[in-house]
Coordinates of C-alpha atoms in Angstrom, one line a residue:
X599 CA 0.0 0.0 0.0
X600 CA 2.8 2.4 0.9
X601 CA 4.6 1.4 -2.3
X602 CA 1.5 2.4 -4.4
X603 CA 1.1 5.8 -2.6
X604 CA 4.8 6.7 -2.9
X605 CA 4.9 5.7 -6.5
X606 CA 1.8 7.5 -7.8
X607 CA 1.4 10.6 -5.7
X608 CA 4.6 12.6 -6.5
X609 CA 4.2 13.1 -10.2
X610 CA 0.4 13.5 -10.0
X611 CA 1.0 16.5 -7.7
X612 CA 3.6 17.9 -10.1
X613 CA 1.2 17.7 -13.1
X614 CA -0.9 20.4 -11.6
X615 CA 1.6 22.2 -9.3
X616 CA 3.9 22.9 -12.1
X617 CA 1.3 25.2 -13.7
X618 CA 1.9 27.7 -11.0
X619 CA 5.7 27.5 -11.2
X620 CA 6.2 28.6 -14.7
X621 CA 8.0 31.9 -13.8
X622 CA 10.5 30.6 -11.3
X623 CA 11.3 27.6 -13.5
X624 CA 11.7 29.8 -16.6
X625 CA 13.9 32.3 -14.7
X626 CA 16.1 29.6 -13.1
X627 CA 16.7 27.4 -16.2
X628 CA 16.4 30.0 -19.0
X629 CA 13.5 28.1 -20.5
X630 CA 10.8 30.1 -22.3
X631 CA 7.2 29.8 -21.1
X632 CA 6.2 28.4 -24.5
X633 CA 8.8 25.6 -24.2
X634 CA 7.8 24.9 -20.7
X635 CA 4.1 24.5 -21.8
X636 CA 5.1 22.1 -24.5
X637 CA 7.2 20.1 -22.0
X638 CA 4.3 19.8 -19.5
X639 CA 2.1 18.6 -22.4
X640 CA 4.6 16.1 -23.7
X641 CA 5.1 14.8 -20.1
X642 CA 1.3 14.2 -19.9
X643 CA 1.5 12.4 -23.3
X644 CA 4.3 10.2 -22.0
X645 CA 2.1 9.3 -19.0
X646 CA -0.7 8.3 -21.4
X647 CA 1.4 6.1 -23.6
X648 CA 3.2 4.5 -20.7
X649 CA 0.1 2.6 -19.8
X650 CA 0.3 0.6 -23.1
X651 CA 4.0 -0.1 -22.6
X652 CA 3.4 -1.3 -19.1
X653 CA 0.6 -3.7 -20.1
X654 CA 2.8 -5.1 -22.9
X655 CA 5.9 -5.5 -20.7
X656 CA 3.8 -7.3 -18.0
X657 CA 2.9 -10.0 -20.5
X658 CA 6.5 -10.9 -21.2
X659 CA 8.6 -9.9 -18.2
X660 CA 8.4 -10.6 -14.5
X661 CA 6.2 -7.7 -13.3
X662 CA 7.8 -7.2 -9.9
X663 CA 11.3 -7.0 -11.4
X664 CA 10.0 -4.5 -13.9
X665 CA 8.5 -2.5 -11.1
X666 CA 11.8 -2.3 -9.3
X667 CA 13.4 -1.1 -12.5
X668 CA 10.7 1.5 -13.0
X669 CA 11.3 2.8 -9.4
X670 CA 15.0 3.1 -10.0
X671 CA 14.5 5.0 -13.2
X672 CA 11.9 7.3 -11.6
X673 CA 14.2 8.1 -8.7
X674 CA 17.0 8.9 -11.0
X675 CA 14.8 11.1 -13.2
X676 CA 13.4 12.9 -10.2
X677 CA 16.9 13.7 -8.9
X678 CA 18.0 14.9 -12.3
X679 CA 14.9 17.1 -12.7
X680 CA 15.4 18.6 -9.2
X681 CA 19.1 19.3 -9.8
X682 CA 18.8 20.4 -13.5
X683 CA 21.0 23.3 -14.4
X684 CA 19.7 23.8 -17.9
X685 CA 16.5 23.5 -19.9
X686 CA 17.5 20.4 -21.9
X687 CA 18.2 18.3 -18.9
X688 CA 15.0 19.4 -17.1
X689 CA 12.8 18.8 -20.2
X690 CA 14.1 15.2 -20.6
X691 CA 13.8 14.4 -16.9
X692 CA 10.3 15.8 -16.6
X693 CA 9.0 13.9 -19.6
X694 CA 10.6 10.7 -18.2
X695 CA 8.8 11.2 -14.9
X696 CA 5.5 11.2 -16.7
X697 CA 6.3 8.0 -18.6
X698 CA 7.7 6.2 -15.5
X699 CA 4.7 7.1 -13.4
X700 CA 2.2 5.4 -15.7
X701 CA 4.6 2.4 -15.9
X702 CA 4.5 2.1 -12.1
X703 CA 0.8 2.7 -12.0
X704 CA -0.1 -0.3 -14.2
X705 CA 2.6 -2.5 -12.6
X706 CA 1.7 -1.7 -9.0
X707 CA -2.1 -1.0 -8.7
X708 CA -3.7 -4.2 -10.1
X709 CA -1.7 -6.4 -7.6
X710 CA -2.9 -4.1 -4.8
X711 CA -6.5 -4.8 -5.8
X712 CA -6.2 -8.5 -6.6
X713 CA -3.7 -9.8 -4.0
X714 CA -5.4 -8.5 -0.9
X715 CA -8.3 -10.5 0.6
X716 CA -11.7 -9.5 -0.7
X717 CA -12.6 -8.1 2.7
X718 CA -9.8 -5.5 2.4
X719 CA -10.5 -4.5 -1.2
X720 CA -12.6 -1.5 -0.1
X721 CA -9.4 -0.2 1.6
X722 CA -7.5 -0.6 -1.7
X723 CA -10.3 1.2 -3.6
X724 CA -10.3 4.1 -1.1
X725 CA -6.5 4.4 -1.2
X726 CA -6.4 4.4 -5.0
X727 CA -9.0 7.1 -5.1
X728 CA -7.0 9.2 -2.7
X729 CA -3.7 8.5 -4.5
X730 CA -5.0 9.7 -7.9
X731 CA -7.5 12.5 -7.0
X732 CA -6.1 13.6 -3.7
X733 CA -2.8 14.1 -5.3
X734 CA -4.2 16.1 -8.2
X735 CA -6.4 18.1 -6.0
X736 CA -3.6 19.2 -3.6
X737 CA -1.4 20.1 -6.6
X738 CA -2.7 23.6 -7.0
X739 CA -2.3 24.4 -3.3
X740 CA 1.3 23.1 -3.2
X741 CA 2.2 24.8 -6.4
X742 CA 0.8 28.1 -5.3
X743 CA 2.6 28.0 -2.0
X744 CA 5.9 27.2 -3.8
X745 CA 5.3 30.1 -6.2
X746 CA 4.7 32.4 -3.2
X747 CA 8.1 31.3 -1.9
X748 CA 9.6 32.1 -5.4
X749 CA 11.1 28.6 -5.5
X750 CA 10.5 25.4 -7.4
X751 CA 13.4 23.1 -6.5
X752 CA 12.1 22.2 -3.0
X753 CA 9.0 20.6 -4.5
X754 CA 11.1 18.6 -7.0
X755 CA 13.6 17.5 -4.3
X756 CA 10.6 16.4 -2.2
X757 CA 9.4 14.3 -5.1
X758 CA 12.8 12.8 -5.4
X759 CA 12.8 11.9 -1.7
X760 CA 9.4 10.2 -2.0
X761 CA 10.6 8.4 -5.1
X762 CA 13.5 7.1 -2.9
X763 CA 11.0 5.8 -0.4
X764 CA 9.0 4.1 -3.2
X765 CA 12.2 2.4 -4.4
X766 CA 13.0 1.2 -0.8
X767 CA 9.5 -0.2 -0.4
X768 CA 9.7 -2.0 -3.8
X769 CA 12.9 -3.7 -2.7
X770 CA 11.7 -4.6 0.8
X771 CA 8.3 -6.0 -0.4
X772 CA 9.8 -7.8 -3.4
X773 CA 8.2 -11.1 -4.3
X774 CA 9.1 -12.5 -7.7
X775 CA 6.2 -13.2 -10.0
X776 CA 6.2 -14.8 -13.4
X777 CA 5.1 -12.9 -16.6
X778 CA 1.4 -13.0 -17.3
X779 CA 1.5 -14.6 -20.7
X780 CA 4.9 -15.0 -22.4
X781 CA 3.2 -16.6 -25.4
X782 CA 1.2 -13.5 -26.1
X783 CA 2.1 -11.7 -29.3
X784 CA 3.9 -8.3 -29.2
X785 CA 1.3 -5.8 -30.3
X786 CA 3.8 -3.6 -32.3
X787 CA 1.0 -1.9 -34.2
X788 CA -0.8 -0.8 -31.0
X789 CA 2.4 0.4 -29.4
X790 CA 3.4 2.4 -32.6
X791 CA 0.0 4.0 -32.8
X792 CA 0.0 4.9 -29.1
X793 CA 3.5 6.4 -29.1
X794 CA 3.0 8.3 -32.4
X795 CA -0.5 9.4 -31.6
X796 CA 0.2 10.6 -28.1
X797 CA 3.4 12.3 -29.1
X798 CA 1.7 14.2 -32.0
X799 CA -1.5 15.1 -30.1
X800 CA 0.2 16.3 -26.9
X801 CA 2.9 18.2 -28.9
X802 CA 0.1 20.0 -30.8
X803 CA -1.9 20.8 -27.7
X804 CA 1.3 22.2 -26.0
X805 CA 2.0 24.4 -29.0
X806 CA -1.6 25.5 -29.1
X807 CA -1.7 26.8 -25.6
X808 CA 2.0 28.1 -25.7
X809 CA 1.5 30.3 -28.7
X810 CA -2.3 30.9 -28.3
X811 CA -2.5 30.5 -32.0
X812 CA -4.5 27.9 -34.0
X813 CA -1.8 27.6 -36.6
X814 CA -0.8 24.6 -38.8
X815 CA 2.1 23.6 -36.5
X816 CA -0.4 23.2 -33.6
X817 CA -3.6 21.8 -35.3
X818 CA -2.1 19.3 -37.7
X819 CA -0.2 17.2 -35.1
X820 CA -3.1 17.6 -32.6
X821 CA -5.8 16.4 -35.1
X822 CA -3.5 13.7 -36.6
X823 CA -2.6 12.4 -33.1
X824 CA -6.2 12.2 -32.0
X825 CA -7.0 10.3 -35.2
X826 CA -4.2 7.8 -34.6
X827 CA -5.4 7.2 -31.0
X828 CA -9.0 6.7 -32.3
X829 CA -7.7 4.2 -34.9
X830 CA -5.8 2.4 -32.1
X831 CA -9.1 1.8 -30.2
X832 CA -10.8 0.6 -33.4
X833 CA -7.8 -1.7 -34.3
X834 CA -7.7 -3.2 -30.8
X835 CA -11.5 -3.8 -31.0
X836 CA -11.1 -5.9 -34.1
X837 CA -8.2 -8.0 -32.9
X838 CA -8.8 -11.6 -31.7
X839 CA -6.0 -11.3 -29.0
X840 CA -5.6 -7.6 -28.3
X841 CA -3.2 -5.9 -26.0
X842 CA -6.1 -4.0 -24.4
X843 CA -9.5 -5.6 -24.2
X844 CA -11.7 -3.0 -26.1
X845 CA -14.3 -5.5 -27.3
X846 CA -14.6 -7.2 -23.9
X847 CA -15.4 -3.8 -22.4
X848 CA -18.1 -3.0 -24.9
X849 CA -21.1 -4.0 -22.8
X850 CA -23.5 -1.7 -20.8
X851 CA -21.8 -1.4 -17.4
X852 CA -18.1 -1.0 -18.3
X853 CA -18.9 1.2 -21.2
X854 CA -21.0 3.5 -19.0
X855 CA -18.2 3.6 -16.4
X856 CA -15.6 4.5 -19.0
X857 CA -17.7 7.2 -20.5
X858 CA -18.4 8.7 -17.0
X859 CA -14.7 8.6 -16.1
X860 CA -13.5 10.3 -19.3
X861 CA -16.1 13.1 -19.2
X862 CA -15.7 13.8 -15.5
X863 CA -11.9 13.9 -15.8
X864 CA -12.0 16.2 -18.9
X865 CA -14.5 18.6 -17.3
X866 CA -12.7 18.7 -13.9
X867 CA -9.2 19.1 -15.1
X868 CA -10.3 21.7 -17.7
X869 CA -12.1 23.7 -15.0
X870 CA -9.1 23.5 -12.7
X871 CA -6.7 24.8 -15.4
X872 CA -9.1 27.6 -16.4
X873 CA -9.4 28.8 -12.8
X874 CA -5.6 28.6 -12.2
X875 CA -5.1 30.7 -15.4
X876 CA -7.4 33.4 -14.0
X877 CA -5.9 33.3 -10.5
X878 CA -2.4 33.6 -11.9
X879 CA -3.1 37.2 -12.8
X880 CA -6.0 38.1 -10.6
X881 CA -4.8 36.8 -7.2
X882 CA -1.8 36.2 -5.0
X883 CA -0.3 32.7 -4.7
X884 CA -1.4 32.4 -1.1
X885 CA -5.0 33.2 -1.9
X886 CA -4.9 30.6 -4.8
X887 CA -3.6 28.0 -2.3
X888 CA -6.5 28.7 0.1
X889 CA -9.1 28.7 -2.7
X890 CA -8.0 25.2 -3.8
X891 CA -7.6 23.7 -0.3
X892 CA -11.3 22.6 0.0
X893 CA -10.8 20.5 -3.1
X894 CA -8.2 18.4 -1.3
X895 CA -10.4 18.1 1.8
X896 CA -13.3 16.9 -0.4
X897 CA -11.1 14.3 -2.1
X898 CA -10.2 12.8 1.3
X899 CA -13.8 12.7 2.3
X900 CA -14.9 11.0 -0.9
X901 CA -12.1 8.4 -0.6
X902 CA -13.5 7.3 2.8
X903 CA -17.1 7.3 1.4
X904 CA -16.1 5.2 -1.5
X905 CA -14.4 2.7 0.7
X906 CA -17.5 2.5 2.9
X907 CA -19.8 2.0 -0.1
X908 CA -17.5 -0.3 -2.2
X909 CA -19.3 -3.5 -1.2
X910 CA -22.8 -2.1 -1.7
X911 CA -25.0 -1.7 -4.7
X912 CA -24.5 2.1 -4.8
X913 CA -21.3 2.5 -6.9
X914 CA -23.3 3.4 -10.1
X915 CA -25.3 5.9 -8.1
X916 CA -22.1 7.4 -6.6
X917 CA -20.7 7.9 -10.1
X918 CA -23.9 9.7 -11.3
X919 CA -23.9 11.9 -8.2
X920 CA -20.2 12.8 -8.8
X921 CA -21.0 13.9 -12.4
X922 CA -23.9 16.0 -11.1
X923 CA -21.6 17.7 -8.7
X924 CA -19.1 18.5 -11.5
X925 CA -21.9 20.1 -13.4
X926 CA -22.9 22.1 -10.3
X927 CA -19.3 23.2 -9.6
X928 CA -18.8 24.5 -13.2
X929 CA -22.1 26.5 -12.9
X930 CA -20.9 27.9 -9.5
X931 CA -17.6 29.0 -11.1
X932 CA -19.4 30.8 -13.9
X933 CA -21.6 32.7 -11.4
X934 CA -18.7 33.4 -8.9
X935 CA -16.2 34.8 -11.3
X936 CA -14.6 37.4 -11.4
X937 CA -14.9 37.8 -7.6
X938 CA -12.1 36.1 -5.7
X939 CA -13.6 34.8 -2.4
X940 CA -15.5 32.1 -0.6
X941 CA -17.7 31.2 -3.6
X942 CA -14.6 30.1 -5.6
X943 CA -13.4 28.0 -2.6
X944 CA -16.9 26.4 -2.4
X945 CA -16.8 25.6 -6.1
X946 CA -13.4 23.9 -5.9
X947 CA -14.6 21.9 -2.9
X948 CA -17.7 20.8 -4.9
X949 CA -15.4 20.0 -7.9
X950 CA -13.2 17.8 -5.6
X951 CA -16.3 16.0 -4.4
X952 CA -17.6 15.5 -7.9
X953 CA -14.5 14.2 -9.7
X954 CA -13.5 11.9 -6.8
X955 CA -17.0 10.5 -6.6
X956 CA -17.3 10.0 -10.3
X957 CA -14.0 8.7 -11.7
X958 CA -12.7 6.1 -9.4
X959 CA -16.0 4.4 -8.9
X960 CA -16.5 4.4 -12.7
X961 CA -13.1 2.8 -13.1
X962 CA -14.1 0.0 -10.8
X963 CA -17.4 -0.4 -12.6
X964 CA -15.4 -1.2 -15.7
X965 CA -12.7 -3.3 -14.0
X966 CA -15.0 -5.5 -11.9
X967 CA -17.2 -6.2 -15.0
X968 CA -14.5 -8.4 -16.5
X969 CA -12.4 -11.3 -15.2
X970 CA -9.8 -10.5 -12.6
X971 CA -6.8 -11.5 -14.7
X972 CA -7.7 -8.8 -17.2
X973 CA -7.6 -5.9 -14.6
X974 CA -4.1 -4.8 -15.6
X975 CA -5.0 -4.4 -19.3
X976 CA -8.4 -2.8 -18.4
X977 CA -6.7 -0.2 -16.3
X978 CA -4.1 0.4 -19.1
X979 CA -6.8 1.2 -21.6
X980 CA -8.9 3.4 -19.3
X981 CA -5.9 5.4 -18.1
X982 CA -4.7 5.9 -21.6
X983 CA -8.1 7.2 -22.7
X984 CA -8.5 9.2 -19.5
X985 CA -5.1 10.9 -19.8
X986 CA -5.8 11.7 -23.5
X987 CA -9.3 13.2 -22.9
X988 CA -8.4 15.1 -19.7
X989 CA -4.9 16.5 -20.6
X990 CA -5.8 17.3 -24.2
X991 CA -9.1 19.0 -23.3
X992 CA -7.6 21.3 -20.7
X993 CA -5.1 23.2 -23.0
X994 CA -7.8 23.4 -25.7
X995 CA -10.1 25.0 -23.2
X996 CA -7.4 27.4 -22.0
X997 CA -6.8 28.4 -25.7
X998 CA -10.6 28.9 -26.2
X999 CA -10.8 31.1 -23.0
X1000 CA -8.2 33.4 -24.5
X1001 CA -9.9 33.7 -27.8
X1002 CA -13.7 33.4 -27.3
X1003 CA -14.4 36.5 -25.2
X1004 CA -13.6 40.2 -25.2
X1005 CA -11.5 39.7 -22.0
X1006 CA -10.1 36.9 -19.9
X1007 CA -13.1 36.6 -17.6
X1008 CA -15.7 36.4 -20.3
X1009 CA -13.6 33.9 -22.3
X1010 CA -13.1 31.8 -19.1
X1011 CA -16.8 31.8 -18.5
X1012 CA -17.5 30.6 -22.0
X1013 CA -15.0 27.8 -21.6
X1014 CA -16.5 26.9 -18.2
X1015 CA -19.9 26.5 -20.0
X1016 CA -18.1 23.9 -22.2
X1017 CA -16.9 22.1 -19.0
X1018 CA -20.4 22.1 -17.7
X1019 CA -21.7 20.7 -21.1
X1020 CA -19.0 18.0 -21.0
X1021 CA -20.1 16.8 -17.6
X1022 CA -23.8 17.0 -18.4
X1023 CA -23.2 14.9 -21.6
X1024 CA -21.2 12.5 -19.4
X1025 CA -24.1 12.2 -16.9
X1026 CA -26.7 11.7 -19.6
X1027 CA -24.6 9.4 -21.8
X1028 CA -23.3 7.2 -19.0
X1029 CA -26.9 6.9 -17.6
X1030 CA -28.2 5.9 -21.1
X1031 CA -25.5 3.4 -21.7
X1032 CA -26.0 1.8 -18.2
X1033 CA -29.7 1.6 -18.6
X1034 CA -29.5 0.3 -22.2
X1035 CA -28.6 -3.1 -20.7
X1036 CA -31.0 -2.8 -17.7
X1037 CA -28.5 -4.4 -15.3
X1038 CA -29.5 -5.3 -11.8
X1039 CA -28.3 -2.7 -9.2
X1040 CA -26.3 -5.3 -7.2
X1041 CA -23.4 -5.4 -4.8
X1042 CA -20.2 -6.7 -6.3
X1043 CA -19.3 -10.4 -5.6
X1044 CA -15.7 -9.8 -4.7
X1045 CA -15.1 -13.3 -3.6
X1046 CA -16.3 -14.7 -6.9
X1047 CA -14.2 -12.1 -8.8
X1048 CA -11.0 -12.8 -6.8
X1049 CA -11.4 -16.5 -6.1
X1050 CA -12.8 -17.8 -9.4
X1051 CA -11.8 -15.0 -11.6
X1052 CA -15.3 -14.4 -12.8
X1053 CA -16.9 -10.9 -13.2
X1054 CA -18.1 -9.4 -9.9
X1055 CA -21.4 -8.4 -11.4
X1056 CA -23.5 -8.9 -14.4
X1057 CA -23.0 -6.6 -17.4
X1058 CA -25.8 -7.2 -20.0
X1059 CA -25.0 -6.5 -23.7
X1060 CA -25.3 -2.9 -24.9
X1061 CA -28.9 -2.0 -25.9
X1062 CA -30.2 -5.4 -24.8
X1063 CA -33.0 -3.8 -22.9
X1064 CA -34.5 -2.1 -26.0
X1065 CA -37.5 -3.9 -27.5
X1066 CA -36.7 -6.1 -30.5
X1067 CA -38.8 -6.1 -33.7
X1068 CA -40.6 -9.4 -34.3
X1069 CA -39.9 -11.0 -37.6

């Protein structure tokens, strides 16, 4: 458990915290703000594509040995990033941190879920929720406080220290395990599509927000990259033995969960970056830290709630409630801006409640609908798609906010309406997909899932509840 926390939390904090540290990093390393924006975007792209690589490596190499290797590399990359003396070294190290975090995620998290007794799985679910969304939600506060101090290296050295702890835990808890399926084919086409698609799409998104110009150098790689990732999903769906089980997930319950997770993440990360962009010029770093603090408190509360409800029939309802809260938080942000005060803090708290209640339960809706031995590949696919939707949507929204309105506030409000629409579509679409199979609202049978490897609950075929025409 400590290994998972120390492996995932550091970089997930950095992904959001670094948005507030542009000026001190640029001044210290002589890197332009545009180059830093592209670096942050490429690091997110590396995180996305690392999920595919981790799933493929787990098939052919002993996963615990690979995890120790990932931990060593992440520790080295973190030390190099913290001590970087020039832009080139920092850029390479920060992109490596993104790649290695997703490798560690896919290598470490599924064993946390499957190796513990079923009675303790709710604890695993709550910790995973807190690792992912607690870390992201505390990022703005930590980044703002570091910006107030005019320093960035302390945060990066802290990440390196936690990475050292993760490496220590990986060695102390080492138990060698065999590869999952050494006879499985290497899916070179999927890996090539993932690497090329994510590289192009995230480079284009970074260029778009760095230059605030929808030019050919931004739009062509962005659109081409998204097209390649879309083709990757279609290609995997048609394969008989795919790297990621797209076709197996195409039933009512997992499809509803995936759709909910993608839309909730896109709306929440987009709203967070929009608000950070406004506060960067309209507020002090300390005020920004206080405004985002309720989001972290909310994420802690929801992690406990999810653990308490994990063995009940209410996981789908919790997901729907989370999406509804994301809708409400976007609406509150539209109303509250441009005033900087308690209303914004309430909106971030509501946003934290919503995204934590929607995404992690939705991930488990998908994962528990398939056999236990597929969990690693299921998580790889979902995290790939979630990273693509969330971390591509956010820079596009920031670009739109700068171009849609007559000033920053009006443009931000327009972009927040888009966030609201994304979450509303997610709520309506996930509900329709879920009800299209008319599944029973049942508690997961974790003993059956873990002991016999069978799905924890029934997932009827998509659209199976619709009336059929008689011939």
